[in-house]
Amino acid sequence: MKNSTMNMTEGGITGLLIRFSIPMLMGNLFQQLYNIVDSIIVGKLVGADALAAVGVTGPMGFFFFALCNGIGAGGGIVTSQSFGSGDTKNVKSCITNVGYIMIAFSFVVGIAAFFLSGPLLRLLDTPSDIFPEAFIYLRITCIGLVFVSVYNYISSMLRALGDSKTPLYFLIFSCILNIFLDLLFVKTFGMGVFGAGVATLISQFISGAACIVFAFRTNEYFRLSKADMKVNPEVIRRSVKIGVPLSLQFSLIAISTMALQRVVNTFGAVAVAAFTATSRVEQLIHQPYQTLSAALSTFSGQNFGARKMDRLLKGYRKGMKLMVIFTGLMLLVMQIFAKQITSIFINEPEVIEMGAMSLKITSWFYFFLGLIYTVRGVLNGVGDSFFALYNGIIEVIGRFTFPILMTMIPFFGVWGIWWSVGVVWLLSGVTAWGRYLGFRRKTLKMIETPEE
């Protein structure tokens, strides 16, 4: 379907970014509902310990997904650049070869993750009273890794072509199915955390399978000939060159999150439950920033491929304006409604109070979180994925050091967990902005002295 793609090298920039972002944002929000619904249903129907068991697996699940999703993101960037340059043959070769990489990589990572679940939970000092359920939930998550990777692969290819709508439709259906299965397995059958994990696994499988079938049947770029199915070493090389640093960057963030989780675990089940609730809320906060980043990545990739560098820089400025508007709104929401938001996940007053204060603390740093995503989207789009790795290393160092140091200071105590999150965002955001300024200077020189 030709009208399912979007050429972002022409037209109003703000309008293009918004039109691309809205379906993708809705899709990302529905994807996050998988974890959020699990948390709400488990927390409300089973209790704080069950919520903590689900939450403690989050950083490890993110680590395994990150290893695979970076490759998909790298392939998406290569595809968007080919699309922007009008190279239809190479676009189809990208779709095929990125698929080969994703399936093989996610299968290997999934097997390794399944057998490493127990040792990793012990490494993070998971409280003994929640360990058994956390172990079960994490292993189910590992089994679903291939299904999630297939969906994210198709999504990255479609978004590289400017189609952010198709993945949304299947996510909506899958999320509704997940809610139904959660209630069936957890409430009706009394299967607890295991039931929530199985419900998510089934929903992910259906979402991935349906999306890939629909894409190959309806999108002209997915109508592949035998020639398109051939292994293309150059596409694989470029996808791996961009994707591996992204995978490492995502993985480093996940590792740093596990380090933070280890600190949280030392404060007991109440702190773990509060951290889980606030993490679920912040996953939602991340989505608009992440969506804007993906839109800027596609926009930058297409315009970079078309050599429209001045338009590329304008895209960054428009993206920054959208980010600042959203940041201001979310800051107000968290300062006013933090307690009500936290109470969605849990009934225990002690957990609600801790979670509400935590959201108020971290919301003051949302601007720097948005800055990270905005810059990263532009630089990823032009293929500067090594910066993402560099920025990830800075975040890892911060998350390994600041939580330990700040929680040791009596003034902060347990609140140092959430203050450290904000400080890390600030450090990474300022570093990202500095990198963008360097890129901007080089790009302006290119515009002033074009190649002959």
Coordinates of C-alpha atoms in Angstrom, one line a residue:
M1 CA 0.0 0.0 0.0
K2 CA 1.7 3.2 -1.1
N3 CA -0.3 5.4 1.2
S4 CA 0.9 3.5 4.2
T5 CA 4.4 5.0 3.8
M6 CA 5.4 8.6 4.6
N7 CA 8.0 10.6 2.8
M8 CA 9.4 13.0 5.4
T9 CA 11.8 14.8 3.1
E10 CA 9.0 17.2 2.1
G11 CA 6.2 19.1 3.8
G12 CA 5.7 20.9 7.1
I13 CA 8.1 19.4 9.7
T14 CA 6.0 19.8 12.9
G15 CA 3.0 18.3 11.2
L16 CA 5.0 15.3 9.9
L17 CA 6.5 14.6 13.3
I18 CA 3.1 14.8 15.0
R19 CA 1.4 12.7 12.3
F20 CA 4.1 10.1 12.5
S21 CA 4.3 10.2 16.3
I22 CA 0.6 9.9 17.3
P23 CA 0.0 6.3 16.0
M24 CA 3.4 5.2 17.3
L25 CA 2.8 6.8 20.7
M26 CA -0.5 5.1 21.0
G27 CA 1.2 1.8 20.0
N28 CA 4.0 2.3 22.5
L29 CA 1.4 3.1 25.2
F30 CA -0.5 0.0 24.4
Q31 CA 2.8 -2.0 24.5
Q32 CA 3.5 -0.7 27.9
L33 CA 0.1 -1.7 29.0
Y34 CA 1.3 -5.3 28.9
N35 CA 3.5 -4.6 31.9
I36 CA 1.2 -2.1 33.6
V37 CA -1.8 -4.3 33.4
D38 CA 0.2 -7.2 34.9
S39 CA 1.3 -4.9 37.7
I40 CA -2.1 -3.5 38.4
I41 CA -3.9 -6.8 38.4
V42 CA -1.1 -8.6 40.3
G43 CA -0.8 -5.7 42.8
K44 CA -4.5 -5.3 43.4
L45 CA -5.6 -8.9 43.4
V46 CA -2.5 -10.7 44.8
G47 CA -0.6 -8.1 46.9
A48 CA 2.5 -6.0 47.3
D49 CA 4.9 -9.0 47.4
A50 CA 3.6 -10.3 44.0
L51 CA 3.9 -6.7 42.6
A52 CA 7.5 -6.6 43.8
A53 CA 8.2 -10.0 42.2
V54 CA 7.0 -8.8 38.8
G55 CA 8.8 -5.5 39.2
V56 CA 12.2 -6.9 40.2
T57 CA 12.4 -8.8 36.9
G58 CA 11.9 -5.6 34.8
P59 CA 15.6 -4.6 34.5
M60 CA 16.6 -8.1 33.5
G61 CA 13.8 -8.4 30.9
F62 CA 14.8 -5.0 29.5
F63 CA 18.4 -6.1 29.3
F64 CA 17.5 -9.2 27.1
F65 CA 15.1 -7.2 24.9
A66 CA 17.7 -4.4 24.5
L67 CA 20.3 -6.8 23.0
C68 CA 17.9 -7.7 20.3
N69 CA 16.1 -4.4 19.7
G70 CA 19.3 -2.5 19.1
I71 CA 19.9 -4.6 16.0
G72 CA 16.4 -4.0 14.8
A73 CA 16.8 -0.2 15.4
G74 CA 20.1 -0.3 13.4
G75 CA 18.4 -2.1 10.5
G76 CA 15.6 0.5 10.6
I77 CA 18.0 3.3 10.3
V78 CA 19.7 1.7 7.2
T79 CA 16.2 1.1 5.7
S80 CA 15.1 4.7 6.3
Q81 CA 18.2 6.1 4.6
S82 CA 17.6 3.8 1.6
F83 CA 14.0 4.9 1.5
G84 CA 15.0 8.6 1.6
S85 CA 17.4 8.1 -1.3
G86 CA 14.7 6.4 -3.3
D87 CA 16.5 3.0 -3.5
T88 CA 13.6 0.6 -3.6
K89 CA 15.7 -2.5 -4.3
N90 CA 17.9 -1.8 -1.3
V91 CA 14.9 -1.2 0.9
K92 CA 13.6 -4.7 0.1
S93 CA 17.1 -6.2 0.7
C94 CA 17.1 -4.5 4.1
I95 CA 13.7 -5.9 5.1
T96 CA 15.0 -9.4 4.3
N97 CA 18.5 -9.3 5.8
V98 CA 17.5 -7.5 9.0
G99 CA 14.9 -10.2 9.5
Y100 CA 17.6 -12.9 9.2
I101 CA 19.7 -11.1 11.9
M102 CA 16.8 -10.5 14.2
I103 CA 15.4 -14.0 14.2
A104 CA 18.9 -15.6 14.8
F105 CA 19.9 -13.1 17.4
S106 CA 16.7 -13.2 19.5
F107 CA 16.7 -17.1 19.5
V108 CA 20.3 -17.3 20.8
V109 CA 19.7 -14.5 23.4
G110 CA 16.4 -16.1 24.5
I111 CA 18.0 -19.5 25.2
A112 CA 20.9 -17.9 27.2
A113 CA 18.5 -15.7 29.1
F114 CA 16.3 -18.6 30.1
F115 CA 19.2 -20.4 31.8
L116 CA 20.6 -17.2 33.4
S117 CA 17.4 -16.2 35.1
G118 CA 18.2 -17.7 38.5
P119 CA 21.8 -16.6 38.8
L120 CA 20.9 -13.0 37.8
L121 CA 18.1 -12.8 40.4
R122 CA 20.5 -14.0 43.0
L123 CA 23.2 -11.5 41.8
L124 CA 20.7 -8.7 42.4
D125 CA 20.0 -9.8 46.0
T126 CA 16.4 -10.5 45.2
P127 CA 14.5 -10.8 48.6
S128 CA 13.9 -14.5 49.4
D129 CA 10.2 -14.0 49.9
I130 CA 9.6 -12.9 46.3
F131 CA 12.3 -14.9 44.6
P132 CA 10.2 -18.0 43.5
E133 CA 7.6 -15.9 41.8
A134 CA 10.1 -13.5 40.3
F135 CA 12.0 -16.5 38.9
I136 CA 8.9 -18.0 37.2
Y137 CA 7.9 -14.6 35.7
L138 CA 11.4 -13.9 34.3
R139 CA 11.6 -17.3 32.6
I140 CA 8.3 -16.8 30.9
T141 CA 9.5 -13.4 29.8
C142 CA 12.6 -15.0 28.3
I143 CA 10.4 -17.5 26.3
G144 CA 8.5 -14.5 24.8
L145 CA 11.7 -12.8 23.7
V146 CA 11.5 -14.1 20.1
F147 CA 7.9 -13.0 19.7
V148 CA 8.6 -9.5 21.0
S149 CA 11.7 -9.3 18.7
V150 CA 9.6 -10.3 15.7
Y151 CA 7.0 -7.6 16.4
N152 CA 9.7 -5.0 17.0
Y153 CA 11.5 -6.0 13.8
I154 CA 8.4 -5.5 11.6
S155 CA 7.6 -2.3 13.5
S156 CA 11.1 -0.9 12.8
M157 CA 10.9 -1.7 9.1
L158 CA 7.4 -0.2 8.8
R159 CA 8.4 3.0 10.7
A160 CA 11.5 3.3 8.6
L161 CA 9.1 3.6 5.6
G162 CA 7.0 6.2 7.5
D163 CA 4.2 3.8 8.4
S164 CA 3.6 4.1 12.2
K165 CA -0.1 3.1 12.0
T166 CA 0.0 -0.6 11.0
P167 CA 1.8 -1.8 14.2
L168 CA -0.7 0.1 16.3
Y169 CA -3.7 -1.8 15.1
F170 CA -2.3 -5.2 16.2
L171 CA -1.0 -3.8 19.5
I172 CA -4.5 -2.6 20.4
F173 CA -6.0 -6.0 19.8
S174 CA -3.2 -7.8 21.6
C175 CA -3.4 -5.5 24.6
I176 CA -7.1 -6.0 24.9
L177 CA -6.5 -9.8 24.7
N178 CA -3.8 -9.5 27.4
I179 CA -6.2 -7.8 29.8
F180 CA -8.8 -10.4 29.2
L181 CA -6.3 -13.3 29.7
D182 CA -4.8 -11.6 32.8
L183 CA -8.2 -11.4 34.5
L184 CA -8.9 -15.0 33.4
F185 CA -5.7 -16.5 34.6
V186 CA -5.1 -14.4 37.7
K187 CA -8.5 -13.6 39.0
T188 CA -10.7 -16.5 37.8
F189 CA -8.1 -19.3 37.8
G190 CA -6.1 -17.9 40.7
M191 CA -2.7 -18.5 38.9
G192 CA -1.0 -15.5 40.4
V193 CA 2.2 -14.2 38.9
F194 CA 2.5 -17.3 36.6
G195 CA -0.9 -16.6 35.1
A196 CA 0.1 -13.0 34.4
G197 CA 3.3 -14.1 32.6
V198 CA 1.4 -16.7 30.5
A199 CA -1.2 -14.1 29.5
T200 CA 1.5 -11.7 28.3
L201 CA 3.3 -14.5 26.4
I202 CA 0.2 -15.5 24.5
S203 CA -0.6 -11.8 23.7
Q204 CA 2.9 -11.1 22.4
F205 CA 2.9 -14.2 20.1
I206 CA -0.4 -13.1 18.5
S207 CA 0.7 -9.5 18.1
G208 CA 4.0 -10.5 16.4
A209 CA 2.4 -13.2 14.1
A210 CA -0.5 -11.0 13.0
C211 CA 1.7 -8.0 12.3
I212 CA 4.2 -9.9 10.1
V213 CA 1.5 -11.6 8.1
F214 CA -0.4 -8.4 7.4
A215 CA 2.8 -6.5 6.5
F216 CA 3.8 -9.1 3.9
R217 CA 0.3 -9.2 2.4
T218 CA -0.4 -5.5 2.1
N219 CA 2.8 -3.4 1.9
E220 CA 4.4 -3.2 -1.5
Y221 CA 7.9 -3.1 0.0
F222 CA 7.3 -6.5 1.7
R223 CA 6.4 -8.2 -1.6
L224 CA 9.8 -9.8 -2.0
S225 CA 11.2 -11.7 -5.0
K226 CA 13.8 -14.4 -4.8
A227 CA 16.5 -11.9 -5.6
D228 CA 15.3 -9.8 -2.6
M229 CA 15.7 -12.8 -0.4
K230 CA 19.4 -13.2 -1.0
V231 CA 21.9 -12.5 1.7
N232 CA 23.3 -9.0 1.3
P233 CA 26.6 -8.7 3.2
E234 CA 26.7 -4.9 2.8
V235 CA 23.2 -4.5 4.3
I236 CA 24.1 -6.8 7.2
R237 CA 27.4 -5.0 7.7
R238 CA 25.8 -1.6 7.9
S239 CA 22.9 -2.8 10.1
V240 CA 25.4 -4.5 12.5
K241 CA 27.7 -1.5 12.5
I242 CA 24.9 0.8 13.6
G243 CA 22.9 -1.8 15.5
V244 CA 25.6 -3.3 17.7
P245 CA 26.5 0.1 19.4
L246 CA 22.7 0.6 19.9
S247 CA 22.4 -2.8 21.4
L248 CA 25.3 -2.2 23.7
Q249 CA 23.9 1.2 24.7
F250 CA 20.5 -0.2 25.4
S251 CA 22.1 -3.1 27.3
L252 CA 24.3 -0.8 29.3
I253 CA 21.2 1.2 30.4
A254 CA 19.6 -2.1 31.4
I255 CA 22.7 -3.1 33.3
S256 CA 22.7 0.2 35.1
T257 CA 19.0 -0.3 35.9
M258 CA 19.9 -3.7 37.4
A259 CA 22.5 -2.0 39.5
L260 CA 19.9 0.4 40.7
Q261 CA 17.4 -2.4 41.3
R262 CA 20.1 -4.1 43.5
V263 CA 20.3 -1.0 45.7
V264 CA 16.5 -0.8 45.9
N265 CA 16.3 -4.5 46.9
T266 CA 18.4 -3.8 50.0
F267 CA 15.6 -1.5 51.4
G268 CA 13.0 -4.3 51.5
A269 CA 9.7 -5.3 49.9
V270 CA 8.0 -1.9 50.5
A271 CA 10.7 0.0 48.7
V272 CA 10.7 -2.6 45.9
A273 CA 6.9 -2.3 45.5
A274 CA 7.1 1.5 45.5
F275 CA 9.9 1.5 43.0
T276 CA 8.0 -0.9 40.8
A277 CA 4.9 1.4 40.8
T278 CA 6.9 4.5 40.0
S279 CA 8.9 2.6 37.3
R280 CA 5.7 1.6 35.6
V281 CA 4.5 5.3 35.6
E282 CA 7.9 6.5 34.3
Q283 CA 7.7 3.9 31.5
L284 CA 4.6 5.8 30.4
I285 CA 6.4 9.1 30.7
H286 CA 9.2 7.7 28.5
Q287 CA 6.9 6.8 25.7
P288 CA 6.2 10.3 24.3
Y289 CA 9.9 11.1 24.5
Q290 CA 10.8 7.7 22.9
T291 CA 8.2 8.2 20.2
L292 CA 9.5 11.7 19.4
S293 CA 13.0 10.1 19.2
A294 CA 11.9 7.5 16.8
A295 CA 10.1 10.1 14.6
L296 CA 13.2 12.2 14.6
S297 CA 15.3 9.2 13.8
T298 CA 13.2 8.3 10.7
F299 CA 12.9 12.0 9.8
S300 CA 16.7 12.5 10.1
G301 CA 17.5 9.2 8.3
Q302 CA 15.3 10.0 5.3
N303 CA 16.6 13.6 5.0
F304 CA 20.2 12.5 5.5
G305 CA 19.7 10.0 2.7
A306 CA 18.2 12.8 0.6
R307 CA 21.1 15.1 1.6
K308 CA 18.7 17.8 3.0
M309 CA 20.9 18.8 5.9
D310 CA 19.3 22.2 6.6
R311 CA 15.9 20.5 6.9
L312 CA 17.5 17.9 9.2
L313 CA 18.6 20.7 11.6
K314 CA 15.2 22.3 11.5
G315 CA 13.7 18.9 12.5
Y316 CA 15.8 19.0 15.7
R317 CA 14.5 22.5 16.6
K318 CA 10.9 21.5 16.0
G319 CA 11.4 18.3 18.1
M320 CA 12.8 20.3 21.0
K321 CA 9.7 22.6 21.1
L322 CA 7.4 19.6 21.2
M323 CA 9.5 18.0 24.0
V324 CA 9.5 21.1 26.1
I325 CA 5.7 21.4 25.9
F326 CA 5.1 17.8 27.0
T327 CA 7.7 18.1 29.8
G328 CA 5.9 21.1 31.3
L329 CA 2.5 19.3 31.2
M330 CA 3.9 16.2 32.9
L331 CA 5.7 18.1 35.6
L332 CA 2.4 19.7 36.6
V333 CA 0.6 16.4 36.5
M334 CA 3.1 14.6 38.8
Q335 CA 3.4 17.5 41.3
I336 CA -0.4 17.6 41.7
F337 CA -1.6 14.0 41.2
A338 CA 1.3 11.8 42.2
K339 CA -0.6 10.2 45.1
Q340 CA -3.6 9.3 43.0
I341 CA -1.4 7.9 40.2
T342 CA 0.5 5.7 42.6
S343 CA -2.7 4.4 44.2
I344 CA -3.7 2.9 40.8
F345 CA -1.1 0.1 41.3
I346 CA -1.4 -0.7 45.0
N347 CA -3.6 -0.5 48.1
E348 CA -1.0 -0.3 50.9
P349 CA -0.8 3.3 52.2
E350 CA 2.9 3.1 53.0
V351 CA 3.8 2.1 49.5
I352 CA 1.5 4.8 48.0
E353 CA 3.1 7.6 50.1
M354 CA 6.6 6.5 49.1
G355 CA 5.7 6.2 45.5
A356 CA 4.0 9.6 45.3
M357 CA 7.0 11.4 46.8
S358 CA 9.3 9.5 44.4
L359 CA 7.3 10.7 41.4
K360 CA 7.5 14.3 42.6
I361 CA 11.3 14.1 42.9
T362 CA 12.0 12.6 39.5
S363 CA 9.5 14.8 37.6
W364 CA 11.8 17.8 38.2
F365 CA 14.4 16.1 35.9
Y366 CA 12.0 15.3 33.0
F367 CA 13.5 18.0 30.7
F368 CA 16.9 16.3 30.8
L369 CA 15.3 12.9 30.0
G370 CA 13.5 14.5 27.0
L371 CA 16.8 16.1 25.9
I372 CA 18.5 12.7 25.8
Y373 CA 15.8 11.2 23.6
T374 CA 15.6 14.2 21.2
V375 CA 19.3 14.3 20.5
R376 CA 19.6 10.6 20.3
G377 CA 16.8 10.4 17.7
V378 CA 18.6 12.9 15.4
L379 CA 22.0 11.4 15.8
N380 CA 20.8 7.8 15.4
G381 CA 19.1 8.8 12.2
V382 CA 22.3 10.0 10.6
G383 CA 24.1 6.8 11.7
D384 CA 26.0 8.2 14.7
S385 CA 25.2 5.2 16.8
F386 CA 28.6 5.2 18.6
F387 CA 27.4 8.3 20.5
A388 CA 24.5 6.2 21.8
L389 CA 27.1 3.8 23.2
Y390 CA 29.2 6.5 24.7
N391 CA 26.1 8.1 26.3
G392 CA 25.1 4.7 27.6
I393 CA 28.5 4.3 29.3
I394 CA 28.0 7.6 31.1
E395 CA 24.6 6.5 32.2
V396 CA 26.0 3.2 33.5
I397 CA 28.7 4.9 35.5
G398 CA 26.1 7.3 37.0
R399 CA 23.7 4.5 37.9
F400 CA 26.4 2.4 39.5
T401 CA 27.8 5.2 41.6
F402 CA 25.1 7.8 42.4
P403 CA 22.5 5.4 44.0
I404 CA 25.0 3.9 46.3
L405 CA 26.6 7.2 47.3
M406 CA 23.3 9.2 47.7
T407 CA 21.5 6.5 49.7
M408 CA 24.5 6.5 52.1
I409 CA 24.0 10.2 52.9
P410 CA 21.6 10.5 55.9
F411 CA 19.8 13.6 54.3
F412 CA 18.7 11.4 51.4
G413 CA 18.5 7.9 52.7
V414 CA 16.0 5.8 50.7
W415 CA 15.0 8.9 48.7
G416 CA 18.5 8.8 47.2
I417 CA 17.3 6.1 44.9
W418 CA 15.0 8.5 43.1
W419 CA 17.3 11.6 43.4
S420 CA 20.0 9.5 41.7
V421 CA 17.7 8.7 38.8
G422 CA 17.2 12.4 38.2
V423 CA 20.9 13.2 38.5
V424 CA 21.8 10.6 36.0
W425 CA 19.3 12.0 33.5
L426 CA 20.8 15.4 34.0
L427 CA 24.4 14.2 33.4
S428 CA 23.4 12.2 30.3
G429 CA 21.2 15.0 28.9
V430 CA 23.9 17.6 29.1
T431 CA 26.4 15.2 27.5
A432 CA 24.0 14.5 24.6
W433 CA 23.4 18.2 24.0
G434 CA 27.1 18.8 23.8
R435 CA 27.4 16.0 21.2
Y436 CA 24.6 17.6 19.1
L437 CA 26.3 21.0 19.1
G438 CA 29.4 19.3 17.6
F439 CA 27.3 17.6 15.0
R440 CA 25.5 20.9 14.2
R441 CA 28.7 22.8 13.7
K442 CA 29.9 20.1 11.2
T443 CA 26.6 20.1 9.4
L444 CA 26.5 23.9 9.0
K445 CA 29.9 23.8 7.4
M446 CA 28.6 21.2 5.0
I447 CA 25.7 23.5 4.1
E448 CA 28.0 26.5 3.6
T449 CA 30.5 24.5 1.5
P450 CA 28.5 22.0 -0.4
E451 CA 30.2 19.2 -2.4
E452 CA 30.7 20.0 -6.0

